[in-house]
Structure formats: structure tokens, C-alpha cells
CSV table of C-alpha atoms and ligand atoms in Angstrom, one decimal:
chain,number,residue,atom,x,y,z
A,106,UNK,CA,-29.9,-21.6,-18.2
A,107,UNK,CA,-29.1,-23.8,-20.9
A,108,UNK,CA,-25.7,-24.0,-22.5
A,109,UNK,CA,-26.6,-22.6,-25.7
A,110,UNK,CA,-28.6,-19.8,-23.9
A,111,UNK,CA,-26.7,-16.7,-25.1
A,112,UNK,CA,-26.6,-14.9,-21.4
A,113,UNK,CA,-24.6,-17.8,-20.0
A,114,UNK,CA,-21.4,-16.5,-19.1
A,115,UNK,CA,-18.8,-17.4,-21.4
A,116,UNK,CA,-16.6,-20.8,-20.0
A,117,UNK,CA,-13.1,-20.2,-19.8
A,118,UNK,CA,-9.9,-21.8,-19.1
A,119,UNK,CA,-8.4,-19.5,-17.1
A,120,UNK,CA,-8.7,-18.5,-13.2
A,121,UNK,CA,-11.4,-15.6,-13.0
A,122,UNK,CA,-12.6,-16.6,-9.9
A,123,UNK,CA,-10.3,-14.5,-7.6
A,124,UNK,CA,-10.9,-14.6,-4.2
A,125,UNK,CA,-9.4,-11.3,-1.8
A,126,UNK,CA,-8.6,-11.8,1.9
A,127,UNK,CA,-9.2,-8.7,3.8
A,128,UNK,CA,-12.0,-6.4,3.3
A,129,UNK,CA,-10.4,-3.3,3.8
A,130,UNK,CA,-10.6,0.1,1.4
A,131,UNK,CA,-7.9,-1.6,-1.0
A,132,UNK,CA,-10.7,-4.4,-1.6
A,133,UNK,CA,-13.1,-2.3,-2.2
A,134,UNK,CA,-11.2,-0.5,-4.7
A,135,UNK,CA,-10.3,-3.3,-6.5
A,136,UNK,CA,-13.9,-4.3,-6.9
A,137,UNK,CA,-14.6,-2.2,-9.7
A,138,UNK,CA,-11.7,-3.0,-11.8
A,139,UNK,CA,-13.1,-6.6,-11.2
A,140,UNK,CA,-16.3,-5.8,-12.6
A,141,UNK,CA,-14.8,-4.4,-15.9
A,142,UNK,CA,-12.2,-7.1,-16.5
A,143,UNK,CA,-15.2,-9.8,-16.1
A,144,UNK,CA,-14.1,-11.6,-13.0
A,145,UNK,CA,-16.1,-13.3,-10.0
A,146,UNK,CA,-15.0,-11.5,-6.8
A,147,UNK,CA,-15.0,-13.3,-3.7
A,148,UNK,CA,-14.2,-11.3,-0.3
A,149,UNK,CA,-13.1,-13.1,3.0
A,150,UNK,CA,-13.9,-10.3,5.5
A,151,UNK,CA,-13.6,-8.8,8.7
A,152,UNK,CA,-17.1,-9.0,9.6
A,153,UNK,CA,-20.2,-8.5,7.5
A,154,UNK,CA,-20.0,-4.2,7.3
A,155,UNK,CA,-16.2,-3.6,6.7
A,156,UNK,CA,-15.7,-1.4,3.6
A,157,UNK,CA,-15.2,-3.8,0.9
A,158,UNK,CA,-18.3,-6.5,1.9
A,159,UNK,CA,-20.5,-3.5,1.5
A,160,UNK,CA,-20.1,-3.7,-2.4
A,161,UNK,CA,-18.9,-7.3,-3.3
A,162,UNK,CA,-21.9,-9.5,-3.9
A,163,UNK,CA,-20.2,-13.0,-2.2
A,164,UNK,CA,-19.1,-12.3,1.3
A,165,UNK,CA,-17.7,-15.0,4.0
A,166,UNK,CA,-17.2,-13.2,7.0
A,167,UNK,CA,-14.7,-15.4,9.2
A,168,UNK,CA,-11.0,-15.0,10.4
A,169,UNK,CA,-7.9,-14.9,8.3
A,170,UNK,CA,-5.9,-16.5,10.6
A,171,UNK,CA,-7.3,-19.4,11.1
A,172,UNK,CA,-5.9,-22.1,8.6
A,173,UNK,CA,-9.5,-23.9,8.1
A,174,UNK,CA,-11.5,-21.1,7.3
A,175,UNK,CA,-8.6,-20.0,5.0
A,176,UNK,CA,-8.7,-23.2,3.2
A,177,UNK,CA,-12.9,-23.6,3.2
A,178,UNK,CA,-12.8,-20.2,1.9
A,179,UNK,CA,-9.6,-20.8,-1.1
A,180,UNK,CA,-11.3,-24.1,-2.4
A,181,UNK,CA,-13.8,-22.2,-3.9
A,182,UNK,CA,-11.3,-20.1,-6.0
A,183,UNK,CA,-8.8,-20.2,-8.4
A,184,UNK,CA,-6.4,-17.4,-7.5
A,185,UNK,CA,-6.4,-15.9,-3.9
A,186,UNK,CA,-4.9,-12.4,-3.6
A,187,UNK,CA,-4.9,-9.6,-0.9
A,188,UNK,CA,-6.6,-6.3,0.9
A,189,UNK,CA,-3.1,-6.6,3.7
A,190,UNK,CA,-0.3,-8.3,4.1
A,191,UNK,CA,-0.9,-10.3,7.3
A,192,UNK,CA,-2.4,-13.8,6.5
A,193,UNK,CA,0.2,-16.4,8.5
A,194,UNK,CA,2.6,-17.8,6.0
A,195,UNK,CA,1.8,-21.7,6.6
A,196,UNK,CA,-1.8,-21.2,5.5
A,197,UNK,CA,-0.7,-19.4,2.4
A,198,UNK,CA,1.4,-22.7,1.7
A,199,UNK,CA,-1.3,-24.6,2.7
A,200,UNK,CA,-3.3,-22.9,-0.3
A,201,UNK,CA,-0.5,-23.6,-2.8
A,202,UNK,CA,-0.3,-27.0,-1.7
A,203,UNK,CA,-3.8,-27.7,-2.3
A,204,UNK,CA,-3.7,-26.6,-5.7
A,205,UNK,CA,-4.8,-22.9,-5.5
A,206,UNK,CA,-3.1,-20.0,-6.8
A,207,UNK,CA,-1.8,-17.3,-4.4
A,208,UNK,CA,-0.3,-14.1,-5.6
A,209,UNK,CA,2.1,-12.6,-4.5
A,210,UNK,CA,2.8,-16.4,-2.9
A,211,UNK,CA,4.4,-16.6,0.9
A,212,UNK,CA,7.9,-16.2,-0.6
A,213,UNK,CA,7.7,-13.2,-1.6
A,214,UNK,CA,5.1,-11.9,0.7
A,215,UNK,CA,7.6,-12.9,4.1
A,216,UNK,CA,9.7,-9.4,3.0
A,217,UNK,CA,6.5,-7.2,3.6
A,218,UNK,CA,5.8,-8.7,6.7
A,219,UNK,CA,8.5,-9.5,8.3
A,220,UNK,CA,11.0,-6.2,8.6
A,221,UNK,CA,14.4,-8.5,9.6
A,222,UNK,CA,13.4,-10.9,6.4
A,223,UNK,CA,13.3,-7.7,4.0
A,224,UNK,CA,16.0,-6.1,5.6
A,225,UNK,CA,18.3,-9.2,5.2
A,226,UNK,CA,17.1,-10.3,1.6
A,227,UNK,CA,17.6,-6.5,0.2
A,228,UNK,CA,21.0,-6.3,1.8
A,229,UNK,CA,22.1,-9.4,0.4
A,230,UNK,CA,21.0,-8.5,-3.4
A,231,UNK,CA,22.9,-5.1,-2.9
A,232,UNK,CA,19.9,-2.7,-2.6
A,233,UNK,CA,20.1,0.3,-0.4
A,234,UNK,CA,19.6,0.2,3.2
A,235,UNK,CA,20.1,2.0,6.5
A,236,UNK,CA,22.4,0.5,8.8
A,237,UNK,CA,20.4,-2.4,10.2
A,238,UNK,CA,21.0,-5.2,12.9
A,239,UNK,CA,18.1,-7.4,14.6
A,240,UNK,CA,18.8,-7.4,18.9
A,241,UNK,CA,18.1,-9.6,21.1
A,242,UNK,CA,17.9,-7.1,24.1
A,243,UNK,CA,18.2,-3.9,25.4
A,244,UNK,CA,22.1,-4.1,25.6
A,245,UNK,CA,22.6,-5.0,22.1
A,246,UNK,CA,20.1,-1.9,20.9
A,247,UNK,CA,22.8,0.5,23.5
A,248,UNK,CA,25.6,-0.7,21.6
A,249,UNK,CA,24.3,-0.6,18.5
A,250,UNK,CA,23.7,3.2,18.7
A,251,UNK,CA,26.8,3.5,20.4
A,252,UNK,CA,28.4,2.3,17.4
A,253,UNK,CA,26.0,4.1,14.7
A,254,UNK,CA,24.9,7.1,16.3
A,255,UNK,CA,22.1,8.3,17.8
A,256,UNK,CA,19.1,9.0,17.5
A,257,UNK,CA,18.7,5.5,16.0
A,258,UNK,CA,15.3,3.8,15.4
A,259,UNK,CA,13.9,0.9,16.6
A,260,UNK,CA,10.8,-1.2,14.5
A,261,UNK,CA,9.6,-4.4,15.6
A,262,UNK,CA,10.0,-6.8,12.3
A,263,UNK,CA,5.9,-8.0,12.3
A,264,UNK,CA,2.8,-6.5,13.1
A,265,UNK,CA,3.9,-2.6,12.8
A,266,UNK,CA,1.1,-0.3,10.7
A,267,UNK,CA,0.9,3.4,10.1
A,268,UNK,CA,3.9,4.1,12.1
A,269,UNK,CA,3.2,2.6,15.3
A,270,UNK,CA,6.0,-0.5,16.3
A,271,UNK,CA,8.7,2.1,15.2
A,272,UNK,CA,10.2,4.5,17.6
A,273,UNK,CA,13.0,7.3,17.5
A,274,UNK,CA,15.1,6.9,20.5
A,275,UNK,CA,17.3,9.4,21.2
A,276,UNK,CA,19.8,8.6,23.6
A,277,UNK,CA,20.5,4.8,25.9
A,278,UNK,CA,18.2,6.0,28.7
A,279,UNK,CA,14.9,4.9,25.8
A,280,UNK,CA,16.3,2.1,24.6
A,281,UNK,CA,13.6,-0.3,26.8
A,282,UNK,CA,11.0,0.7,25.1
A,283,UNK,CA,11.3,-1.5,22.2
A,284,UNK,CA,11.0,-4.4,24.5
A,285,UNK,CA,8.5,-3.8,26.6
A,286,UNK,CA,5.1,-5.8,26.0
A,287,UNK,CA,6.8,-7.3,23.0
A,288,UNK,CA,4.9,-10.4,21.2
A,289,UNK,CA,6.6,-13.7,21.4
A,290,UNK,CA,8.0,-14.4,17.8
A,291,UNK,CA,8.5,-10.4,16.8
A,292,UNK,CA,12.3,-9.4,16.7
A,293,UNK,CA,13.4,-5.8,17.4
A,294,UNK,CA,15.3,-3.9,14.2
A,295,UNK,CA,17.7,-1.6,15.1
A,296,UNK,CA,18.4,1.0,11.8
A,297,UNK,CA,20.1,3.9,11.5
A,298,UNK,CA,18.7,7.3,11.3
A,299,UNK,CA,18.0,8.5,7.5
A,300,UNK,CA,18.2,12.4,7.8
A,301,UNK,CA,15.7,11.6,5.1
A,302,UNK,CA,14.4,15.4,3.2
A,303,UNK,CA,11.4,13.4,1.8
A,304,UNK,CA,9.4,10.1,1.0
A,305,UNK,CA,8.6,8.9,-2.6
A,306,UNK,CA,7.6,5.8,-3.5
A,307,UNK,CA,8.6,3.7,-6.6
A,308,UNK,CA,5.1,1.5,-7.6
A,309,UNK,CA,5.9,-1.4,-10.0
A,310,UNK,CA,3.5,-4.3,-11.1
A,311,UNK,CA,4.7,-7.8,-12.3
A,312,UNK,CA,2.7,-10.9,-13.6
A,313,UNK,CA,3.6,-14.6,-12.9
A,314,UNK,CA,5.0,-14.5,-16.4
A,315,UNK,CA,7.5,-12.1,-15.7
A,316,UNK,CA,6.3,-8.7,-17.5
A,317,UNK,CA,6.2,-5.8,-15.3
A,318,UNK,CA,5.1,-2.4,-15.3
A,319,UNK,CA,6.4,0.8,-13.6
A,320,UNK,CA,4.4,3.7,-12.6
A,321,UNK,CA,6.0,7.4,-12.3
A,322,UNK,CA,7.7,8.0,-8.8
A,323,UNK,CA,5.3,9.5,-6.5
A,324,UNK,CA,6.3,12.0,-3.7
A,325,UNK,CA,4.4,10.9,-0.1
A,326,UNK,CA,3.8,13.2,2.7
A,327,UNK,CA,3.3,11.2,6.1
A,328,UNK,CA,2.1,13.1,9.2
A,329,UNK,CA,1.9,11.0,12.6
A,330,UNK,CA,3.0,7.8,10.4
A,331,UNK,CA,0.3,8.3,8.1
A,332,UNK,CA,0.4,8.8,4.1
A,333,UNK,CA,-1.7,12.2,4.1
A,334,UNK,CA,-0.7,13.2,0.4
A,335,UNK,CA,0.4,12.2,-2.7
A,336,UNK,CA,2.5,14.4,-5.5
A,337,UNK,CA,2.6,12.1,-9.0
A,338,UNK,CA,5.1,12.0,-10.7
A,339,UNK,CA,7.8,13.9,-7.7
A,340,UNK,CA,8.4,17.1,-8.4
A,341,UNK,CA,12.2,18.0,-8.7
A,342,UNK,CA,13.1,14.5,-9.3
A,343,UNK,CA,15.7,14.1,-11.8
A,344,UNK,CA,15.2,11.5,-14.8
A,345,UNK,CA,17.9,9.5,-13.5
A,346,UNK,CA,17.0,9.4,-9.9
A,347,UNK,CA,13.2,8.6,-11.1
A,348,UNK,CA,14.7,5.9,-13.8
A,349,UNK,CA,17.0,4.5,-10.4
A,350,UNK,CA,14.5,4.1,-8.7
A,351,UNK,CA,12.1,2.5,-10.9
A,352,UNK,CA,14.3,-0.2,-11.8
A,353,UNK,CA,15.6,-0.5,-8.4
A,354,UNK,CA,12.1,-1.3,-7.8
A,355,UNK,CA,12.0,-3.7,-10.6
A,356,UNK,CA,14.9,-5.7,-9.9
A,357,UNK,CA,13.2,-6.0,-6.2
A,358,UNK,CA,9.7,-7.1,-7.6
A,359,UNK,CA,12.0,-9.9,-10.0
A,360,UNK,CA,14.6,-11.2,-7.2
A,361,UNK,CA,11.7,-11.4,-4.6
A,362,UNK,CA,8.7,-13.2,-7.1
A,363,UNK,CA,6.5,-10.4,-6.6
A,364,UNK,CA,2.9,-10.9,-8.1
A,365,UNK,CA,1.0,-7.9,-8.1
A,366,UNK,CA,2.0,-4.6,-7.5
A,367,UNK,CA,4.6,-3.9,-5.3
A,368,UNK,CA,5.5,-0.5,-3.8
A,369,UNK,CA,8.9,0.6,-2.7
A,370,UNK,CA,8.9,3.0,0.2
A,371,UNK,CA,12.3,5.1,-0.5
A,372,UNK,CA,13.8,7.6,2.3
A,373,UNK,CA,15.4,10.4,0.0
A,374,UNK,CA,18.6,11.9,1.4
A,375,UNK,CA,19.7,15.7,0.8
A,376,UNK,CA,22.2,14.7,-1.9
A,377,UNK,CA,19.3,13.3,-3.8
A,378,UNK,CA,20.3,9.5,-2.6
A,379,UNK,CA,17.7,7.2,-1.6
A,380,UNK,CA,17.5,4.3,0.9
A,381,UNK,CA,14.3,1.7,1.1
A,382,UNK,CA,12.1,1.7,4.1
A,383,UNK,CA,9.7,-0.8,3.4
A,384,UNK,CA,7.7,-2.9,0.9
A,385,UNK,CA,4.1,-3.5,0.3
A,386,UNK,CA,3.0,-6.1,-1.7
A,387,UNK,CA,-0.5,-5.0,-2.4
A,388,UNK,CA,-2.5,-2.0,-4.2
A,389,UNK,CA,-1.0,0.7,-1.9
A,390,UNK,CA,-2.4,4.4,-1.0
A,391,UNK,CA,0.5,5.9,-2.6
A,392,UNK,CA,-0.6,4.1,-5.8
A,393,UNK,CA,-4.2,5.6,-5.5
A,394,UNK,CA,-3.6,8.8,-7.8
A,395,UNK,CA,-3.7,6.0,-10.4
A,396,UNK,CA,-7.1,5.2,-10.4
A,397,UNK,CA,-7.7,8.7,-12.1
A,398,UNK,CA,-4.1,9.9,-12.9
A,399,UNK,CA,-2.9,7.2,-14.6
A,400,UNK,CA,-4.1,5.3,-18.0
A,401,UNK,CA,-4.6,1.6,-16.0
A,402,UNK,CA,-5.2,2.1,-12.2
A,403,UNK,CA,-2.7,0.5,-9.8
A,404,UNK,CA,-5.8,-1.9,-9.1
A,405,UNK,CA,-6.6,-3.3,-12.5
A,406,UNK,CA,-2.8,-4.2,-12.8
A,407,UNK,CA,-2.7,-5.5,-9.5
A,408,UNK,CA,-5.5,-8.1,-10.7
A,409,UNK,CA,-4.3,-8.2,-14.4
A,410,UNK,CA,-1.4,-9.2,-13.2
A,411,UNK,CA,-3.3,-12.0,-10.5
A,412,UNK,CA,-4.7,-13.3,-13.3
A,413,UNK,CA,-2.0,-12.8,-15.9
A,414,UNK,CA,-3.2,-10.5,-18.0
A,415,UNK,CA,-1.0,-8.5,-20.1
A,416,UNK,CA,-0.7,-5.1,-17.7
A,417,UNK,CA,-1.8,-1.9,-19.4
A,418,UNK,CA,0.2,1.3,-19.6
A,419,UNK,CA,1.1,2.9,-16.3
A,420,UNK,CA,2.1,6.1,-18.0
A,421,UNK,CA,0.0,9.2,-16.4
A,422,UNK,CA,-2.4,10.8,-17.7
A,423,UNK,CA,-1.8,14.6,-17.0
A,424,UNK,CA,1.2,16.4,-16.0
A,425,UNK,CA,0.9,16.5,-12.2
A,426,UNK,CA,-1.8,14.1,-9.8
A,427,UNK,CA,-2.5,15.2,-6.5
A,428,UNK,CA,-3.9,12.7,-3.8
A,429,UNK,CA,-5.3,14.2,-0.5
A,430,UNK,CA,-6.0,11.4,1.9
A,431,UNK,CA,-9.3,12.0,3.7
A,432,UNK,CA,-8.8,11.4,7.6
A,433,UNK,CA,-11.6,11.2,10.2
A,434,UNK,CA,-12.4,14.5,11.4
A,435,UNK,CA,-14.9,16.7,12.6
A,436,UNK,CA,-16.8,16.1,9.4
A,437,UNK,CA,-19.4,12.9,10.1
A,438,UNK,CA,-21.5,13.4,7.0
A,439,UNK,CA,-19.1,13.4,4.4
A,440,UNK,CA,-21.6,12.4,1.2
A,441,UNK,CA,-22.9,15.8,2.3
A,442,UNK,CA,-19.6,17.6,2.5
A,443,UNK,CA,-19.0,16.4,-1.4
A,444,UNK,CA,-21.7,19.1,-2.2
A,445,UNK,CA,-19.1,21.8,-1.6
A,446,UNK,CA,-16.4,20.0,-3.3
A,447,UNK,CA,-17.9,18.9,-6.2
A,448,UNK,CA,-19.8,22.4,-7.2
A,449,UNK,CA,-16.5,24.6,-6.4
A,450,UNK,CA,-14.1,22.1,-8.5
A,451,UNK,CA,-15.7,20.1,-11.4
A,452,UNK,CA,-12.5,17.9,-12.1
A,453,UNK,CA,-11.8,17.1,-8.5
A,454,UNK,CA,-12.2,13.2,-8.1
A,455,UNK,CA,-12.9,11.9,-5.1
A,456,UNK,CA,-13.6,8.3,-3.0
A,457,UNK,CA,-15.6,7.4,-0.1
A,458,UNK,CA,-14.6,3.9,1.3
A,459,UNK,CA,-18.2,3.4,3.3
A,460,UNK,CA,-16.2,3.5,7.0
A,461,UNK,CA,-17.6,5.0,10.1
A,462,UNK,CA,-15.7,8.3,10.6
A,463,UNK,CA,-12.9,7.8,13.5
A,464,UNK,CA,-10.2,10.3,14.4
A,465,UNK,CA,-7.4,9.8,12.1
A,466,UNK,CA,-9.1,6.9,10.2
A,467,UNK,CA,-8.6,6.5,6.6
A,468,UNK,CA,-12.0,7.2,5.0
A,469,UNK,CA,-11.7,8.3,2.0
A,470,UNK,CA,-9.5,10.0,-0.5
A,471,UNK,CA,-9.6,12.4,-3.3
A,472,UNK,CA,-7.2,13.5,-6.9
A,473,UNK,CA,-7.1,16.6,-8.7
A,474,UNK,CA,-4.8,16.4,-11.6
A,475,UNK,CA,-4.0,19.4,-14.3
A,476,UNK,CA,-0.8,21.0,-15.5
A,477,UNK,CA,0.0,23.7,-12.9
A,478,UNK,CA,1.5,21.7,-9.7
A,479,UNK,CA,1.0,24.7,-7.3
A,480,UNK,CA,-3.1,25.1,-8.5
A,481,UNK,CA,-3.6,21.2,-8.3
A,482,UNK,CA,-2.2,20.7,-4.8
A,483,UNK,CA,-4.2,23.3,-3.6
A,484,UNK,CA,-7.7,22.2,-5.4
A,485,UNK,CA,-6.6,18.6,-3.5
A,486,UNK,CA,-5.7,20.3,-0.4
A,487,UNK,CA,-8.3,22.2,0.1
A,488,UNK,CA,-11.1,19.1,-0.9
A,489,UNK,CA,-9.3,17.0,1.5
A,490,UNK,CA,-9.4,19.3,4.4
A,491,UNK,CA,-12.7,20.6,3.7
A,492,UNK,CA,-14.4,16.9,4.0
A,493,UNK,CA,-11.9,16.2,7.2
A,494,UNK,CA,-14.3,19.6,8.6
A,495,UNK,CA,-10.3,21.6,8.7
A,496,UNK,CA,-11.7,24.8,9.8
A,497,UNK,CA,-8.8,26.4,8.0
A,498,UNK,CA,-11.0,25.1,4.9
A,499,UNK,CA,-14.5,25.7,6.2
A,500,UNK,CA,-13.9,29.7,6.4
B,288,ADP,P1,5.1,1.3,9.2
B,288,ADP,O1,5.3,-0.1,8.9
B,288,ADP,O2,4.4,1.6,10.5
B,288,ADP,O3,4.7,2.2,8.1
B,288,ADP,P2,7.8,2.2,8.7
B,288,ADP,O4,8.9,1.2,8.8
B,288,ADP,O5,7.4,2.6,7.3
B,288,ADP,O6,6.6,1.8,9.6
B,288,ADP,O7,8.3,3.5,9.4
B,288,ADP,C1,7.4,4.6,9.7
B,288,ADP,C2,8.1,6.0,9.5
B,288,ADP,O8,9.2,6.1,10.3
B,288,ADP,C3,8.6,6.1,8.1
B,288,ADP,O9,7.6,6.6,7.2
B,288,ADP,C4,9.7,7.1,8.3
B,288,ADP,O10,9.1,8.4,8.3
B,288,ADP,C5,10.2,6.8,9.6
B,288,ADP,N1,11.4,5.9,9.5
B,288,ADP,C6,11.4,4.6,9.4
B,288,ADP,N2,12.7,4.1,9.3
B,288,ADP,C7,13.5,5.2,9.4
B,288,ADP,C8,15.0,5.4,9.4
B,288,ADP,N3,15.8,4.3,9.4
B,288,ADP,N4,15.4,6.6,9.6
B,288,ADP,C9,14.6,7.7,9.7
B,288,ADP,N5,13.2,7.6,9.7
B,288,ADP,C10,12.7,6.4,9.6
């Protein structure tokens, strides 16, 4: 191909090759909003059949952690960004240092790893919180409850997913099992207990030159620690409480650098007050409604923003969006299962992420969106059971 040859790609000044550690579902996803915004993918996976290398053309299987294969793997791109959260923060400086782009960068990306970090850095810009302390031992998490209350709950600060590093303890006789088999270098968080009446979560995006987008305020339903379903925007939400918490996630995404999207994970108290549990500083399954509810997906903004592209509107689409996460059931052949699903509801949208199916496992997901809340959530609920086999569903 010559240089005046009109296929040759067009030459370009800016970073469009983006590479993405972690070749989860969230990789995947972002894979086609790659495709339409023009930029070269490259994945550093897992191994050679996790969800995302099954669709992205250039593939380097080899091990996040380990600094060299990092670096071998980040030379060949102009801007690195993320499927999870859990690439150690010396290699990520390591990057920087050696002249590539990472977004979100480690200083940011520190709060949604480490627990104690976030829970320090919020309290100290005044955003909500539980009542937290980090001890050192058994006798420290006694007294804490002692002085808070109990039940009380106990998270490790790194390494925690889908609920498990966090236990409710209700009384001094538990308060061991924090400590036991704990990994050198992971601290024990002590919080008080949010009587919380529901989860939302507050979904922002901001680019390295400062402009930042908010989505609605979606309402999450977790069962055994894991996001099961999705109500966009949350219903009963006042305007104020959804306009406090959007900024609240704003001013987070500013004071902490975010690049990316960034989604606040907000306990919601009885009076309508709401604390933050956590952060994630990548496209995030609360965020997933977007992809048809919303006018930009939470993934094209995520990389709009890694590349920093002017983000496009957030704003949704339709009155209400329902997302039904589809968990590994009794249903193995799910691309069959869609037969059911797609000829009883024509709107209904749904995603297959390519994994084996696994009890509880994340495979898939699906949106219906329309104007009557009550006939969406059930279109979504009864998709989402019927390709996790739910007999309740099957009839
Ligand atoms: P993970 O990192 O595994 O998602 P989280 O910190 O989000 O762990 O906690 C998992 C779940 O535990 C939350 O979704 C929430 O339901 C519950 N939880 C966490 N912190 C508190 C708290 N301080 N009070 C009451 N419930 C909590």
C-alpha cells in the first residue's frame, strides 16, 4: 500500500491505538464502540478464549501482573485503559514513565482498589460516608462496634469482588473472621451498618481535558453481592436527590483525576439520604442499560473520553431502561434460549458475552426499555430468567 493509495488508513496525530488490560465482558463491550470511532484495539488477556479475545483481532495473552509483560505489551500503544481495576500500581507508573498514556492513571485508580485509600480521600473532601476505621486486629474491630453499634461490617481494602471480602458481623463472638487467611498487604475496614432501603448508582464520564458527562441515576438490585438488575433513571428519586448525586459524583470524578467513566456505588437511607459504598473506575454493569437506553453508551464515552474525544450526550433515550443480568443457570445453550426471547418481545435487547455457563457467572445481559416501568421490568424480568432456565419463567 502506497501512501497515496486511497484505502490506507488516514495518519493521525492523535493516540488511536488503545490498548485494554483485561479481557473480561467489559472488553468486549467496548470493542464495538472501538470499531465505530475508528480506533486499533489491542487486548492483553487472560488466556487466548476469555470473552473479549474472542472478538478483538490482536490478542497478547500474558499476565497483568507482571511489570515486563505489562510494559512489552504498553510500548506498542498510545493510551492503555481497562476491562478491571487490578493492574499493581508501580507498573501503571512504570507505563507513564515511559511515555504512554494510562487512563484513569494510578492516582486515581488507588481509590477503586484500595477500600482504606477511597474511604480516607472521600472523607477528607467531605463526601458521604459510613462510619469507617482501618484495624489492625481483632480487638480494635470489638471496639470499634462497641463504640458504633452492631451489626457492623467488615471489607478487606484490596482484592474484594462481587461481595465476597465483606462480611456482616453481628456481635464480638465473629469478629475473627475478618482476619483469618488474610493476604499480607490487605487492611481490614471496619464501617458502620447503612440500614440502606436501596442501591443506585451515580455514572459520570470525564476526559483528560476536564469535560464530563453524567448519565441518569440508575437503581441496582444485588442478590448474593451481585448486580442482578438495573432500573434507569431510579424510580421515585427526586430531582434534587438525582441532581445531588450526580454532582456528588462529579466533584469525585474532578478531585480524584478520573479518566473514563466512573461509577459511584450510593447506599440510599429511608429518609432519602445517601452514603457511597464504592467506586469503579471503568465501564460498569450498572452502566450497561446505556448501550441501548441511552444516546452514547457508557462504553463509547469511556473511550471518547481515553482518547479525548468530546463525550456525547448521556441523556436516555426512553422513559424507563431495564437491565436483567443474565447469570449461569440451568440454561447451557443460551444462543438457543434467544429464540423464545426474541419472537415473544421484538424490542427486547439482549448480550451474550461468549463465557462458558457457570453457576452464578455473569454471561450475559439483556434491556427492555418503553414508557410503562411496571411492563418493561417484567419484559426484562422475564428474558433474563428465561435464558438463566428460571423455571418460574419456562412454564
Ligand atoms: P464488593 O467490592 O465486593 O462489591 P462492596 O463494598 O460493594 O463489596 O460491598 C458489597 C455489598 O455489601 C454492598 O453492595 C452492600 O449491599 C453491602 N454493604 C457494603 N458496605 C455496607 C455498609 N457499610 N452497610 C451496609 N451494607 C453494606
Amino acid at each position: 500500500m502506497s501512501a497515496t493509495d486511497p484505502d490506507s488508513p488516514p495518519t493521525s496525530p492523535r493516540p488511536f491505538v488503545v490498548g485494554i488490560i483485561g479481557g473480561g465482558q467489559l472488553a468486549r463491550m467496548m470493542y464495538p464502540a472501538a470499531i465505530r470511532l475508528g480506533l486499533q484495539v489491542r487486548l492483553l488477556a487472560e488466556g487466548p478464549d476469555v470473552s473479549a479475545a474472542q472478538v478483538v483481532g490482536d490478542v497478547t495473552v500474558g499476565d497483568y501482573t507482571d511489570a515486563e509483560t505489562v510494559q512489552a505489551f504498553a510500548a506498542r500503544c498510545d493510551v492503555i485503559t481497562f476491562d478491571h481495576e487490578h493492574v499493581p500500581t508501580e507498573i501503571l507508573r512504570s507505563l507513564e514513565q515511559a511515555g504512554t498514556a494510562v487512563r484513569p492513571g494510578p492516582d486515581a485508580l488507588v481509590h477503586a482498589q484500595d477500600k482504606a485509600v477511597m474511604r480516607e480521600r472521600l472523607t477528607a473532601m467531605g463526601a458521604p460516608v459510613p462510619s469507617w476505621q482501618v484495624v489492625a486486629d481483632e480487638q480494635a474491630l470489638i471496639a470499634f462496634g462497641d463504640a458504633h453499634g452492631w451489626p457492623l461490617i467488615a471489607k478487606t481494602s484490596r482484592g474484594g469482588y462481587d461481595g465476597k471480602g465483606v462480611w456482616k458481623l453481628d456481635s464480638a463472638a465473629q469478629a475473627a473472621e475478618p482476619f483469618a487467611n488474610l493476604t499480607p498487604g490487605v487492611r481490614i475496614v471496619a464501617e458502620e451498618f447503612v440500614p440502606f432501603v436501596r442501591e443506585l448508582s451515580a455514572l459520570v464520564v470525564r476526559s483528560p481535558s476536564g469535560q464530563a458527562a453524567a448519565y441518569p441515576v440508575s437503581e441496582s438490585v444485588q442478590r448474593d453481592g451481585i448486580c442482578v438488575e438495573t432500573t434507569t433513571p431510579a424510580p421515585g428519586l427526586t430531582e434534587k436527590q438525582a441532581v445531588g448525586a450526580q454532582k456528588l459524583a462529579l466533584q469525585i470524578a474532578h478531585e480524584l483525576g478520573v479518566v473514563g467513566v466512573l461509577a459511584v456505588e450510593l447506599m440510599q437511607r429511608e429518609d432519602g439520604s445517601v452514603v457511597v459504598n464504592e467506586l469503579a473506575m471503568r465501564p460498569h454493569n450498572t452502566g450497561h442499560w446505556s448501550i441501548d437506553g441511552a444516546v452514547t453508551s457508557q462504553f463509547e464515552n469511556h473511550l471518547r473520553a481515553v482518547v479525548d474525544l468530546p463525550l456525547g450526550d448521556p441523556r436516555a433515550r426512553e422513559p424507563w431502561t431495564v437491565m436483567g443480568n443474565i447469570l449461569g443457570g440451568d440454561e447451557p445453550d443460551l444462543p438457543s434460549a434467544l429464540l423464545h426471547c426474541f419472537a415473544r418481545d421484538r424490542d427486547l435487547r439482549v448480550e451474550l458475552y461468549g463465557k462458558q455457563v457457570r453457576p452464578g457467572r455473569k454471561v450475559g445481559h439483556v434491556n427492555a426499555y418503553g414508557e410503562e416501568l411496571a411492563s418493561v421490568r417484567r419484559r426484562a424480568r422475564h428474558a433474563a430468567g428465561y435464558l438463566m432456565g428460571d423455571p418460574a419463567e419456562r412454564g
